[in-house]
XYZ file of C-alpha atoms in Angstrom:
115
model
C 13.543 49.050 7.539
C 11.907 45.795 6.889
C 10.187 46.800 4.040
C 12.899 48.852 2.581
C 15.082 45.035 2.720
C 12.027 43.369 0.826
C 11.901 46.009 -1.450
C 15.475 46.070 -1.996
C 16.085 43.009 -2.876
C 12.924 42.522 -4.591
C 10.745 40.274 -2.282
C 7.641 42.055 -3.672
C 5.023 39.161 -3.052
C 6.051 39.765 0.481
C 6.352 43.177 0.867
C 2.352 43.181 -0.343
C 1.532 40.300 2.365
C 3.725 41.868 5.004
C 2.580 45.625 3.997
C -1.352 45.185 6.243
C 1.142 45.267 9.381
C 2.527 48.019 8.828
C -0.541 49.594 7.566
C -0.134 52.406 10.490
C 3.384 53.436 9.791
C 2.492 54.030 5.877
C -1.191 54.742 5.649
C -0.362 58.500 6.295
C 1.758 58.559 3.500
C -0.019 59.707 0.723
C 0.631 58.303 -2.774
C 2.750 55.469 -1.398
C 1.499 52.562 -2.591
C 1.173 54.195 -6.207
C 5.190 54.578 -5.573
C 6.058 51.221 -4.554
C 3.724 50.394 -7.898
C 5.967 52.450 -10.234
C 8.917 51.193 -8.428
C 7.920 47.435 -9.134
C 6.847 48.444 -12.421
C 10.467 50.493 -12.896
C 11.987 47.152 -11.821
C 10.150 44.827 -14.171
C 11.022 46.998 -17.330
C 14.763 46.808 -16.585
C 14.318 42.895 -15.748
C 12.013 41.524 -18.876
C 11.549 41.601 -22.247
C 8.135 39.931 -21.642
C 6.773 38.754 -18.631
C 3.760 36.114 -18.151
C 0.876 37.805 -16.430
C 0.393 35.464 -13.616
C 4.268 36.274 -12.589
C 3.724 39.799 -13.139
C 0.501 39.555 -11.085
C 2.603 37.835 -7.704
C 4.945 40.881 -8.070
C 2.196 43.711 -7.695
C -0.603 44.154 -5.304
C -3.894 41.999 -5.423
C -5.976 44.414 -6.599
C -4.078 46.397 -9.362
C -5.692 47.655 -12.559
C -3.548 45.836 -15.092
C -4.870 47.928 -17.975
C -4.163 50.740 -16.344
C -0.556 49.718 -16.141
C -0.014 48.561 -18.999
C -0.892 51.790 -20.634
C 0.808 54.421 -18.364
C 3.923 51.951 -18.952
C 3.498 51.199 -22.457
C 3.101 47.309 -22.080
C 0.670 45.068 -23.974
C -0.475 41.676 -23.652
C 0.465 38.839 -26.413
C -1.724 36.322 -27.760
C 0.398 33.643 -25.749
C -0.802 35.355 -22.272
C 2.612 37.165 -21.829
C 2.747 40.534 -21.053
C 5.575 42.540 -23.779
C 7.465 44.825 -22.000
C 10.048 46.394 -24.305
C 12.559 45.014 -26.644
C 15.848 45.561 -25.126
C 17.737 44.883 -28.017
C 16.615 47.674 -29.574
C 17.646 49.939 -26.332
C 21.183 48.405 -25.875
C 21.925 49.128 -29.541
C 21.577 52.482 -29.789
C 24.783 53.930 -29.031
C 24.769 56.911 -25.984
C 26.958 59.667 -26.401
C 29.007 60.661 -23.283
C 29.525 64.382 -22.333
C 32.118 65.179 -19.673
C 31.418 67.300 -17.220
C 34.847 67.889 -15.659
C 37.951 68.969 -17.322
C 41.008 67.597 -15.822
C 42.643 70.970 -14.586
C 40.019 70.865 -12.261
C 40.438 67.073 -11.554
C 44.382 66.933 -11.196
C 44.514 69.169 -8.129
C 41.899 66.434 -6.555
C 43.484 63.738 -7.435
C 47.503 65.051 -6.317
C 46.132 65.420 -3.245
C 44.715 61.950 -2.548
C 48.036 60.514 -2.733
């Protein structure tokens, strides 16, 4: 559960020192460091606009392959050293159509009966 708790509330410098313990719980797990990778990677897209590289490189494992990140994520470094993650402007103006999925003569019965 430790892990899970660093994870969760994004401690990821120290889930990567603290991960070597626990190297016998997880090393049978294949493809799990590639998930907590994506994860990380999940979490920095939703975070930053840009990010500079020696941040981004305290968040993810010593011995990463930036470039291989940055192209299975779409990011790309600036000539300032920052890393350009999306443009979230861009994102959050677009407007997102909602489609409901119930109809309320199947929610009314639900909700009379909550009362």
């Amino acid at each position: 559960m430790y892990l899970a708790d660093l994870l969760e509330t994004c401690y990821f410098k120290r889930f990567w020192d603290e991960l070597p313990t626990f190297r016998e719980l997880v090393g049978t797990v294949s493809g799990f460091e590639k998930a907590i990778i994506k994860y990380v990677c999940q979490v920095v897209s939703i975070t930053f606009q840009t990010i500079d590289q020696a941040h981004l490189s305290e968040l993810l494992p010593n011995d990463v392959d930036f470039d291989k990140i940055f192209a299975a994520e779409g990011w790309r470094r600036l000539p300032d050293g920052n890393i350009f993650i999306s443009n979230k402007e861009e994102v959050l103006s677009k407007p997102k159509k909602v489609v409901e999925q119930l109809d309320m003569d199947t929610v009314l019965p639900i909700l009379c009966k909550s009362r």
